[in-house]
Amino acid sequence: MDISILGLGYVGTVSAGCLANDGHNVIGVDPNQTKVDLINAGRAPIIEADIGEMIAAAVASDKLSATTETAEAIHATELSLICVGTPSQLNGNLDLSYVRRVCEEIGEALKGKVGYHVVAVRSTMLPGSVREVVIPTLEASSGKTSGVDFGVCINPEFLREGTAVWDYYHPPKTVIGESDESAGERLVTLYGALDAPLVRTSVEVAEMVKYADNNWHALKVDFANEIGTICKAVGIDGQQVMGIFSQDAKLNLSASYLKPGFAFGGSCLPKDVRALTYKARNLDLDLPLLNAILPSNRRHVDRAVEMITSKGNRRIGVLGFAFKAGTDDLRESPIVDVIERLIGKGHDLRLYDCNVRIAVLAGANRDYILNHIPHISRLMVETVGEVMDFAETVVIGNATDEFRSAVANSRPGQLVVDLARVTDRPSSEDYDGVCW
């Protein structure tokens, strides 16, 4: 394929070298004449393992060249990758001036070009940037229509400095956010030989995936450092602790606990976070990440209460109020917190949970419900049907299987706030979730 790459910085240079190495004809574009001259001389403008040799070989075989002229590159290629910088502004927002400028140049070139052209953005941009900046700028500059005369994709990169070439050929995933199917198909052909999951999705989801990845990585570094800080203060080797932690690929390094839904609760997580942060305070340690866990969790409960009460209905039914499905444990259940706050606001409630029944409860659970939350026990009913018949707003508190059919059979006008997402339905006016 004939490919132009706009921006010969870190991502652009690595992409150019790897694509040319794969046999594509690549033209790099950059306003910096020094970078262009280096590429054309077979030298990489960045320091990165293996890329220098790849650039030299690609130029020697006439697979790679560079220019300062955008129009020249666009007219000679069928697909363009935007790899320009998106630096931070003083307020933390992104500076998209380079993206806007290169889109204007591409659009001007497309104005006189015959045939369908695909523009794929590899630069990291906040959700909404393709729809609000890239596509309007391309359309205004070209006089053409996205999805008809040209296609637009967002194709986030997952390259780490120092191992970028290896990362290019061994990605954790390939993500293509496409404005239309034809544009996505063209981009798919670039990555067909890579052994990685291929995800085709909307441009907004693809934009957000990159931010989810990078913020998660930043969070992991902070988490490991704060755990290590406590360990050092009490004479423990923090790297040994986190080395053992990282051996758990079932829970710690996995998709477990990473599905947006409702707040955590139960007899372990809240108690253990409180204990560790208490220990840190006694050691005079400032650990803002660990200290933010419980306030963040409480704010999630606040969001749920706000969402439920905003529906404007007085009669509310709750399906599932143990802290998670498949248990009768109500201790520190965030759903119980929601129920108590709804009662306090004057709502009339009915509650059902197949695992929480006074007659069969024993030990700590029985003591908790009878002595700590007796007002809730009086609101419990025996069947899902009783809740559904009563409620104007139905709240799904945990992912118990029987609640799926209840949601599917909700009556017209009945609102459902699903805190556990028991169906795959998207959020809508009558079916909503707290963070999806």
Short mmCIF file of C-alpha atoms in Angstrom, two decimals:
data_model
loop_
_atom_site.label_atom_id
_atom_site.label_comp_id
_atom_site.label_asym_id
_atom_site.label_seq_id
_atom_site.Cartn_x
_atom_site.Cartn_y
_atom_site.Cartn_z
CA MET A 1 0.00 0.00 0.00
CA ASP A 2 1.12 3.60 -0.59
CA ILE A 3 1.16 5.37 2.77
CA SER A 4 1.96 8.90 3.89
CA ILE A 5 2.93 9.64 7.48
CA LEU A 6 2.40 13.18 8.74
CA GLY A 7 4.83 13.94 11.55
CA LEU A 8 8.29 12.35 11.85
CA GLY A 9 8.66 12.41 15.59
CA TYR A 10 8.83 9.33 17.76
CA VAL A 11 5.61 7.60 16.70
CA GLY A 12 5.81 8.72 13.07
CA THR A 13 9.39 7.56 12.58
CA VAL A 14 8.78 4.15 14.16
CA SER A 15 5.58 3.69 12.15
CA ALA A 16 7.37 4.71 8.93
CA GLY A 17 10.26 2.33 9.48
CA CYS A 18 8.06 -0.63 10.41
CA LEU A 19 5.54 -0.12 7.60
CA ALA A 20 8.33 0.21 5.03
CA ASN A 21 9.96 -2.90 6.49
CA ASP A 22 6.63 -4.68 5.89
CA GLY A 23 6.85 -3.84 2.18
CA HIS A 24 4.66 -0.74 1.97
CA ASN A 25 5.72 2.37 0.06
CA VAL A 26 6.00 5.12 2.67
CA ILE A 27 6.39 8.87 2.35
CA GLY A 28 7.15 10.75 5.56
CA VAL A 29 6.09 14.39 5.90
CA ASP A 30 7.47 16.93 8.36
CA PRO A 31 7.99 20.72 8.25
CA ASN A 32 11.41 20.24 9.86
CA GLN A 33 13.89 20.05 6.99
CA THR A 34 16.54 18.43 9.20
CA LYS A 35 14.28 15.45 9.94
CA VAL A 36 13.42 15.11 6.26
CA ASP A 37 17.08 15.21 5.26
CA LEU A 38 17.99 12.60 7.86
CA ILE A 39 15.31 10.19 6.61
CA ASN A 40 16.33 10.67 3.00
CA ALA A 41 19.95 10.00 3.99
CA GLY A 42 18.85 6.70 5.55
CA ARG A 43 19.25 7.90 9.12
CA ALA A 44 16.64 7.96 11.91
CA PRO A 45 15.83 11.32 13.52
CA ILE A 46 15.24 9.60 16.88
CA ILE A 47 17.22 7.28 19.15
CA GLU A 48 15.42 3.95 19.37
CA ALA A 49 16.60 0.34 19.25
CA ASP A 50 16.58 -1.20 15.72
CA ILE A 51 14.90 1.75 14.00
CA GLY A 52 18.13 3.14 12.54
CA GLU A 53 18.85 -0.07 10.67
CA MET A 54 15.25 -0.30 9.47
CA ILE A 55 15.27 3.27 8.16
CA ALA A 56 18.56 2.69 6.33
CA ALA A 57 17.32 -0.52 4.71
CA ALA A 58 13.96 1.02 3.74
CA VAL A 59 15.56 4.05 2.07
CA ALA A 60 18.12 1.87 0.28
CA SER A 61 15.30 -0.26 -1.17
CA ASP A 62 13.27 2.82 -2.21
CA LYS A 63 10.46 1.94 0.19
CA LEU A 64 10.83 5.10 2.27
CA SER A 65 11.36 8.75 1.47
CA ALA A 66 10.50 12.05 3.16
CA THR A 67 9.34 15.53 2.13
CA THR A 68 8.16 18.81 3.60
CA GLU A 69 5.31 19.00 1.06
CA THR A 70 2.03 17.54 2.34
CA ALA A 71 0.21 17.82 -1.00
CA GLU A 72 2.94 15.86 -2.77
CA ALA A 73 2.62 13.02 -0.28
CA ILE A 74 -1.20 12.95 -0.27
CA HIS A 75 -1.42 12.79 -4.07
CA ALA A 76 1.05 9.90 -4.15
CA THR A 77 -0.64 7.78 -1.45
CA GLU A 78 -3.99 6.23 -0.56
CA LEU A 79 -3.76 6.23 3.23
CA SER A 80 -2.35 8.83 5.60
CA LEU A 81 -1.31 8.40 9.24
CA ILE A 82 -1.33 11.55 11.39
CA CYS A 83 1.44 11.28 13.98
CA VAL A 84 1.91 14.88 15.09
CA GLY A 85 2.25 15.97 18.71
CA THR A 86 -0.65 16.87 21.01
CA PRO A 87 1.14 18.67 23.87
CA SER A 88 -0.49 19.87 27.10
CA GLN A 89 -1.74 23.40 27.56
CA LEU A 90 -1.23 25.18 30.89
CA ASN A 91 -4.74 24.18 32.04
CA GLY A 92 -4.11 20.49 31.24
CA ASN A 93 -6.15 20.45 28.04
CA LEU A 94 -4.55 19.29 24.80
CA ASP A 95 -3.11 21.64 22.21
CA LEU A 96 -4.56 20.33 18.94
CA SER A 97 -3.10 23.09 16.79
CA TYR A 98 -0.69 20.68 15.06
CA VAL A 99 -3.52 18.25 14.35
CA ARG A 100 -5.73 21.05 13.03
CA ARG A 101 -2.94 22.43 10.83
CA VAL A 102 -2.07 19.08 9.28
CA CYS A 103 -5.77 18.35 8.66
CA GLU A 104 -6.04 21.67 6.83
CA GLU A 105 -3.07 20.69 4.66
CA ILE A 106 -4.49 17.22 3.97
CA GLY A 107 -7.87 18.73 3.14
CA GLU A 108 -6.33 21.20 0.69
CA ALA A 109 -4.56 18.31 -1.01
CA LEU A 110 -7.71 16.17 -1.13
CA LYS A 111 -9.56 19.01 -2.85
CA GLY A 112 -7.81 18.22 -6.11
CA LYS A 113 -7.42 14.48 -5.65
CA VAL A 114 -9.60 11.88 -7.37
CA GLY A 115 -10.46 8.72 -5.44
CA TYR A 116 -11.19 7.65 -1.89
CA HIS A 117 -8.51 8.48 0.69
CA VAL A 118 -8.24 7.30 4.30
CA VAL A 119 -6.92 9.52 7.08
CA ALA A 120 -5.99 7.65 10.26
CA VAL A 121 -4.96 9.50 13.42
CA ARG A 122 -2.31 7.90 15.62
CA SER A 123 -1.83 11.02 17.75
CA THR A 124 -3.34 10.75 21.23
CA MET A 125 -6.52 12.86 21.48
CA LEU A 126 -9.36 13.17 23.96
CA PRO A 127 -12.75 11.62 23.11
CA GLY A 128 -14.67 13.83 20.69
CA SER A 129 -11.58 15.21 18.94
CA VAL A 130 -12.12 13.28 15.70
CA ARG A 131 -15.77 14.35 15.44
CA GLU A 132 -15.21 17.92 16.61
CA VAL A 133 -11.82 18.78 15.09
CA VAL A 134 -10.46 16.27 12.57
CA ILE A 135 -13.53 15.58 10.43
CA PRO A 136 -14.86 19.19 10.34
CA THR A 137 -11.40 20.53 9.44
CA LEU A 138 -10.90 17.97 6.68
CA GLU A 139 -14.36 18.64 5.27
CA ALA A 140 -14.00 22.42 5.40
CA SER A 141 -10.57 22.37 3.76
CA SER A 142 -11.39 19.81 1.07
CA GLY A 143 -15.01 20.64 0.29
CA LYS A 144 -15.63 16.89 0.47
CA THR A 145 -17.65 14.65 2.77
CA SER A 146 -16.32 12.20 5.34
CA GLY A 147 -17.60 8.68 4.80
CA VAL A 148 -18.22 9.39 1.13
CA ASP A 149 -15.16 11.02 -0.45
CA PHE A 150 -12.70 10.12 2.27
CA GLY A 151 -12.66 8.04 5.46
CA VAL A 152 -11.35 8.82 8.93
CA CYS A 153 -10.06 6.44 11.60
CA ILE A 154 -8.39 6.74 14.98
CA ASN A 155 -5.65 4.15 15.44
CA PRO A 156 -4.01 4.57 18.87
CA GLU A 157 -0.46 3.31 19.26
CA PHE A 158 0.85 1.34 22.23
CA LEU A 159 4.57 1.94 21.83
CA ARG A 160 7.04 2.33 24.69
CA GLU A 161 10.23 4.27 24.22
CA GLY A 162 13.18 1.91 24.14
CA THR A 163 11.15 -1.08 22.94
CA ALA A 164 9.00 0.60 20.28
CA VAL A 165 9.92 -1.64 17.33
CA TRP A 166 9.30 -4.77 19.39
CA ASP A 167 6.03 -3.26 20.64
CA TYR A 168 4.95 -2.45 17.07
CA TYR A 169 5.25 -6.10 16.05
CA HIS A 170 3.95 -7.52 19.34
CA PRO A 171 1.07 -5.21 20.33
CA PRO A 172 -1.29 -6.11 23.19
CA LYS A 173 -4.14 -5.23 20.84
CA THR A 174 -4.85 -3.39 17.60
CA VAL A 175 -7.63 -0.82 17.95
CA ILE A 176 -9.29 0.85 14.99
CA GLY A 177 -12.01 3.43 15.55
CA GLU A 178 -13.67 3.98 12.20
CA SER A 179 -15.93 6.67 10.77
CA ASP A 180 -17.16 4.17 8.19
CA GLU A 181 -16.59 0.50 7.38
CA SER A 182 -14.62 1.14 4.20
CA ALA A 183 -12.07 3.27 6.05
CA GLY A 184 -11.65 0.59 8.69
CA GLU A 185 -11.13 -2.12 6.07
CA ARG A 186 -8.23 -0.20 4.51
CA LEU A 187 -6.53 0.16 7.86
CA VAL A 188 -7.05 -3.50 8.79
CA THR A 189 -4.82 -4.56 5.90
CA LEU A 190 -1.83 -2.88 7.57
CA TYR A 191 -2.00 -5.12 10.62
CA GLY A 192 -3.20 -8.46 9.25
CA ALA A 193 0.08 -10.22 10.00
CA LEU A 194 0.24 -9.12 13.64
CA ASP A 195 -0.61 -11.70 16.30
CA ALA A 196 -2.88 -9.54 18.43
CA PRO A 197 -6.61 -9.07 19.04
CA LEU A 198 -8.08 -6.76 16.41
CA VAL A 199 -10.80 -4.43 17.71
CA ARG A 200 -12.94 -2.33 15.37
CA THR A 201 -15.10 0.16 17.18
CA SER A 202 -16.37 3.75 17.19
CA VAL A 203 -13.89 6.62 17.01
CA GLU A 204 -14.91 7.82 20.50
CA VAL A 205 -14.27 4.43 22.12
CA ALA A 206 -10.89 4.15 20.37
CA GLU A 207 -9.92 7.64 21.54
CA MET A 208 -10.82 6.79 25.14
CA VAL A 209 -9.04 3.41 25.13
CA LYS A 210 -5.66 5.13 24.88
CA TYR A 211 -6.44 7.30 27.91
CA ALA A 212 -7.72 4.33 29.89
CA ASP A 213 -4.44 2.53 29.15
CA ASN A 214 -2.12 5.40 30.04
CA ASN A 215 -3.98 6.45 33.18
CA TRP A 216 -4.04 2.83 34.34
CA HIS A 217 -0.28 2.57 33.83
CA ALA A 218 0.24 5.79 35.78
CA LEU A 219 -2.04 4.50 38.54
CA LYS A 220 -0.08 1.25 38.76
CA VAL A 221 3.19 3.11 39.20
CA ASP A 222 1.72 5.26 41.99
CA PHE A 223 0.11 2.23 43.64
CA ALA A 224 3.36 0.25 43.65
CA ASN A 225 5.26 3.25 44.99
CA GLU A 226 2.77 3.86 47.83
CA ILE A 227 2.76 0.18 48.82
CA GLY A 228 6.56 0.32 48.70
CA THR A 229 6.58 3.44 50.89
CA ILE A 230 4.61 1.65 53.62
CA CYS A 231 6.80 -1.44 53.27
CA LYS A 232 10.01 0.56 53.69
CA ALA A 233 8.62 2.32 56.76
CA VAL A 234 7.97 -1.02 58.48
CA GLY A 235 11.16 -2.75 57.30
CA ILE A 236 9.74 -4.88 54.48
CA ASP A 237 11.13 -5.22 50.94
CA GLY A 238 8.43 -3.57 48.82
CA GLN A 239 9.76 -5.02 45.57
CA GLN A 240 9.46 -8.52 47.00
CA VAL A 241 5.88 -7.80 48.05
CA MET A 242 4.90 -6.47 44.62
CA GLY A 243 6.78 -9.32 42.94
CA ILE A 244 4.52 -11.80 44.73
CA PHE A 245 1.50 -9.58 44.05
CA SER A 246 2.27 -9.66 40.31
CA GLN A 247 2.33 -13.46 40.18
CA ASP A 248 -1.47 -13.45 40.55
CA ALA A 249 -2.75 -13.29 36.97
CA LYS A 250 -6.25 -14.42 37.95
CA LEU A 251 -7.17 -11.32 39.97
CA ASN A 252 -4.33 -8.80 40.30
CA LEU A 253 -3.14 -8.69 36.68
CA SER A 254 -6.35 -9.44 34.84
CA ALA A 255 -9.73 -8.02 33.86
CA SER A 256 -11.08 -8.81 37.32
CA TYR A 257 -12.40 -5.71 39.12
CA LEU A 258 -12.00 -3.62 35.95
CA LYS A 259 -15.58 -3.59 34.68
CA PRO A 260 -17.30 -0.23 35.31
CA GLY A 261 -20.28 -0.75 37.55
CA PHE A 262 -21.04 0.08 41.16
CA ALA A 263 -19.04 0.68 44.33
CA PHE A 264 -17.16 -2.04 46.17
CA GLY A 265 -18.27 -3.31 49.56
CA GLY A 266 -18.31 -6.42 51.71
CA SER A 267 -16.39 -7.54 54.77
CA CYS A 268 -12.87 -7.32 53.27
CA LEU A 269 -12.12 -4.45 50.90
CA PRO A 270 -13.43 -1.48 52.94
CA LYS A 271 -11.96 -2.86 56.17
CA ASP A 272 -8.55 -3.54 54.67
CA VAL A 273 -8.27 -0.17 52.94
CA ARG A 274 -9.14 1.54 56.23
CA ALA A 275 -6.57 -0.52 58.13
CA LEU A 276 -3.73 0.16 55.70
CA THR A 277 -4.41 3.90 55.47
CA TYR A 278 -4.64 4.02 59.30
CA LYS A 279 -1.23 2.36 59.50
CA ALA A 280 0.18 4.88 57.01
CA ARG A 281 -1.15 7.81 59.05
CA ASN A 282 0.44 6.41 62.20
CA LEU A 283 3.72 6.27 60.29
CA ASP A 284 3.25 9.91 59.19
CA LEU A 285 3.19 8.86 55.54
CA ASP A 286 1.45 11.00 52.91
CA LEU A 287 -0.14 8.50 50.50
CA PRO A 288 -2.74 10.40 48.45
CA LEU A 289 -3.63 7.51 46.14
CA LEU A 290 -4.48 5.00 48.87
CA ASN A 291 -6.20 7.73 50.91
CA ALA A 292 -8.42 8.54 47.91
CA ILE A 293 -9.80 5.00 47.50
CA LEU A 294 -12.63 5.17 50.06
CA PRO A 295 -13.68 8.77 49.21
CA SER A 296 -13.81 7.80 45.53
CA ASN A 297 -15.93 4.77 46.39
CA ARG A 298 -18.32 6.93 48.45
CA ARG A 299 -18.65 9.36 45.57
CA HIS A 300 -19.77 6.47 43.37
CA VAL A 301 -22.56 5.74 45.86
CA ASP A 302 -23.49 9.43 45.72
CA ARG A 303 -23.78 9.21 41.93
CA ALA A 304 -26.12 6.25 42.21
CA VAL A 305 -28.40 8.03 44.70
CA GLU A 306 -28.43 11.14 42.53
CA MET A 307 -29.29 9.10 39.45
CA ILE A 308 -32.14 7.24 41.17
CA THR A 309 -33.69 10.31 42.78
CA SER A 310 -33.37 12.34 39.57
CA LYS A 311 -35.94 10.03 37.95
CA GLY A 312 -38.60 11.73 40.09
CA ASN A 313 -40.40 8.56 41.24
CA ARG A 314 -41.37 7.84 44.85
CA ARG A 315 -41.96 4.07 44.61
CA ILE A 316 -38.61 2.32 44.20
CA GLY A 317 -37.89 -1.40 44.00
CA VAL A 318 -34.44 -2.87 44.62
CA LEU A 319 -33.46 -6.23 43.18
CA GLY A 320 -30.36 -7.52 44.91
CA PHE A 321 -28.92 -5.80 47.96
CA ALA A 322 -26.19 -8.15 49.17
CA PHE A 323 -22.84 -6.56 48.33
CA LYS A 324 -22.48 -8.91 45.34
CA ALA A 325 -24.38 -11.71 43.62
CA GLY A 326 -24.22 -15.19 45.09
CA THR A 327 -23.80 -14.10 48.70
CA ASP A 328 -26.03 -13.14 51.64
CA ASP A 329 -23.44 -10.72 53.06
CA LEU A 330 -24.91 -7.27 53.76
CA ARG A 331 -21.96 -5.91 55.71
CA GLU A 332 -20.84 -2.65 54.14
CA SER A 333 -22.97 -3.36 51.10
CA PRO A 334 -23.05 -0.14 49.05
CA ILE A 335 -26.60 -1.01 47.98
CA VAL A 336 -27.69 -0.97 51.62
CA ASP A 337 -26.18 2.52 51.87
CA VAL A 338 -28.24 3.57 48.84
CA ILE A 339 -31.40 2.05 50.35
CA GLU A 340 -30.94 3.87 53.66
CA ARG A 341 -30.40 7.18 51.92
CA LEU A 342 -33.49 6.69 49.75
CA ILE A 343 -35.55 5.93 52.87
CA GLY A 344 -34.20 9.09 54.45
CA LYS A 345 -35.32 11.08 51.42
CA GLY A 346 -38.89 9.82 51.85
CA HIS A 347 -39.07 7.19 49.13
CA ASP A 348 -41.26 4.10 49.49
CA LEU A 349 -39.21 0.95 48.88
CA ARG A 350 -39.60 -2.78 48.31
CA LEU A 351 -36.55 -5.04 48.38
CA TYR A 352 -35.80 -8.51 47.07
CA ASP A 353 -32.71 -10.69 47.15
CA CYS A 354 -33.02 -14.45 46.81
CA ASN A 355 -29.98 -14.97 49.03
CA VAL A 356 -31.10 -12.66 51.84
CA ARG A 357 -33.97 -14.21 53.75
CA ILE A 358 -34.45 -13.74 57.46
CA ALA A 359 -35.60 -17.33 58.02
CA VAL A 360 -32.36 -18.84 56.72
CA LEU A 361 -29.83 -16.23 57.78
CA ALA A 362 -27.49 -17.18 60.60
CA GLY A 363 -24.60 -15.80 62.60
CA ALA A 364 -23.18 -12.38 61.78
CA ASN A 365 -25.47 -11.78 58.81
CA ARG A 366 -28.63 -12.43 60.87
CA ASP A 367 -27.37 -10.21 63.69
CA TYR A 368 -26.48 -7.45 61.23
CA ILE A 369 -29.84 -7.31 59.49
CA LEU A 370 -31.95 -7.64 62.65
CA ASN A 371 -29.95 -5.35 64.92
CA HIS A 372 -28.23 -2.88 62.61
CA ILE A 373 -30.67 -2.44 59.72
CA PRO A 374 -34.08 -3.70 61.02
CA HIS A 375 -35.89 -0.98 59.06
CA ILE A 376 -34.61 -2.62 55.88
CA SER A 377 -35.74 -6.09 56.86
CA ARG A 378 -39.33 -4.80 57.06
CA LEU A 379 -39.20 -3.76 53.41
CA MET A 380 -38.19 -7.18 52.09
CA VAL A 381 -40.60 -9.14 49.88
CA GLU A 382 -40.60 -12.75 48.72
CA THR A 383 -40.55 -12.48 44.91
CA VAL A 384 -39.15 -10.43 42.04
CA GLY A 385 -42.72 -9.99 40.80
CA GLU A 386 -43.75 -8.12 43.94
CA VAL A 387 -40.96 -5.61 43.38
CA MET A 388 -41.73 -5.20 39.68
CA ASP A 389 -45.46 -4.72 40.30
CA PHE A 390 -44.80 -2.10 42.96
CA ALA A 391 -41.95 -0.02 41.59
CA GLU A 392 -41.96 3.00 39.32
CA THR A 393 -38.15 2.88 39.33
CA VAL A 394 -36.37 -0.48 39.60
CA VAL A 395 -32.78 -0.57 40.87
CA ILE A 396 -30.66 -3.60 40.00
CA GLY A 397 -28.19 -3.96 42.85
CA ASN A 398 -26.17 -7.03 41.85
CA ALA A 399 -25.75 -9.33 38.86
CA THR A 400 -28.08 -12.17 39.84
CA ASP A 401 -29.27 -14.13 36.78
CA GLU A 402 -33.01 -13.90 37.55
CA PHE A 403 -32.89 -10.10 37.28
CA ARG A 404 -32.17 -10.21 33.53
CA SER A 405 -35.65 -11.45 32.68
CA ALA A 406 -37.13 -8.91 35.08
CA VAL A 407 -35.44 -6.10 33.16
CA ALA A 408 -36.52 -7.58 29.83
CA ASN A 409 -40.14 -7.68 31.03
CA SER A 410 -40.30 -4.24 32.64
CA ARG A 411 -43.56 -2.49 31.81
CA PRO A 412 -43.82 0.62 29.62
CA GLY A 413 -42.93 3.73 31.58
CA GLN A 414 -41.09 1.77 34.27
CA LEU A 415 -37.54 3.05 34.72
CA VAL A 416 -34.57 0.79 35.43
CA VAL A 417 -31.32 1.92 37.04
CA ASP A 418 -28.96 -1.01 36.58
CA LEU A 419 -25.91 -0.75 38.84
CA ALA A 420 -24.62 -4.18 37.82
CA ARG A 421 -25.40 -4.16 34.05
CA VAL A 422 -27.24 -7.46 33.85
CA THR A 423 -28.03 -6.93 30.14
CA ASP A 424 -26.12 -5.68 27.10
CA ARG A 425 -28.61 -2.93 26.39
CA PRO A 426 -27.10 0.53 25.92
CA SER A 427 -27.97 3.33 28.31
CA SER A 428 -31.26 5.05 27.42
CA GLU A 429 -34.05 7.12 28.97
CA ASP A 430 -35.70 4.08 30.59
CA TYR A 431 -32.60 1.94 31.19
CA ASP A 432 -29.57 3.54 32.77
CA GLY A 433 -26.34 2.72 34.57
CA VAL A 434 -24.19 4.74 36.92
CA CYS A 435 -21.04 4.67 34.77
CA TRP A 436 -21.96 3.22 31.39
#
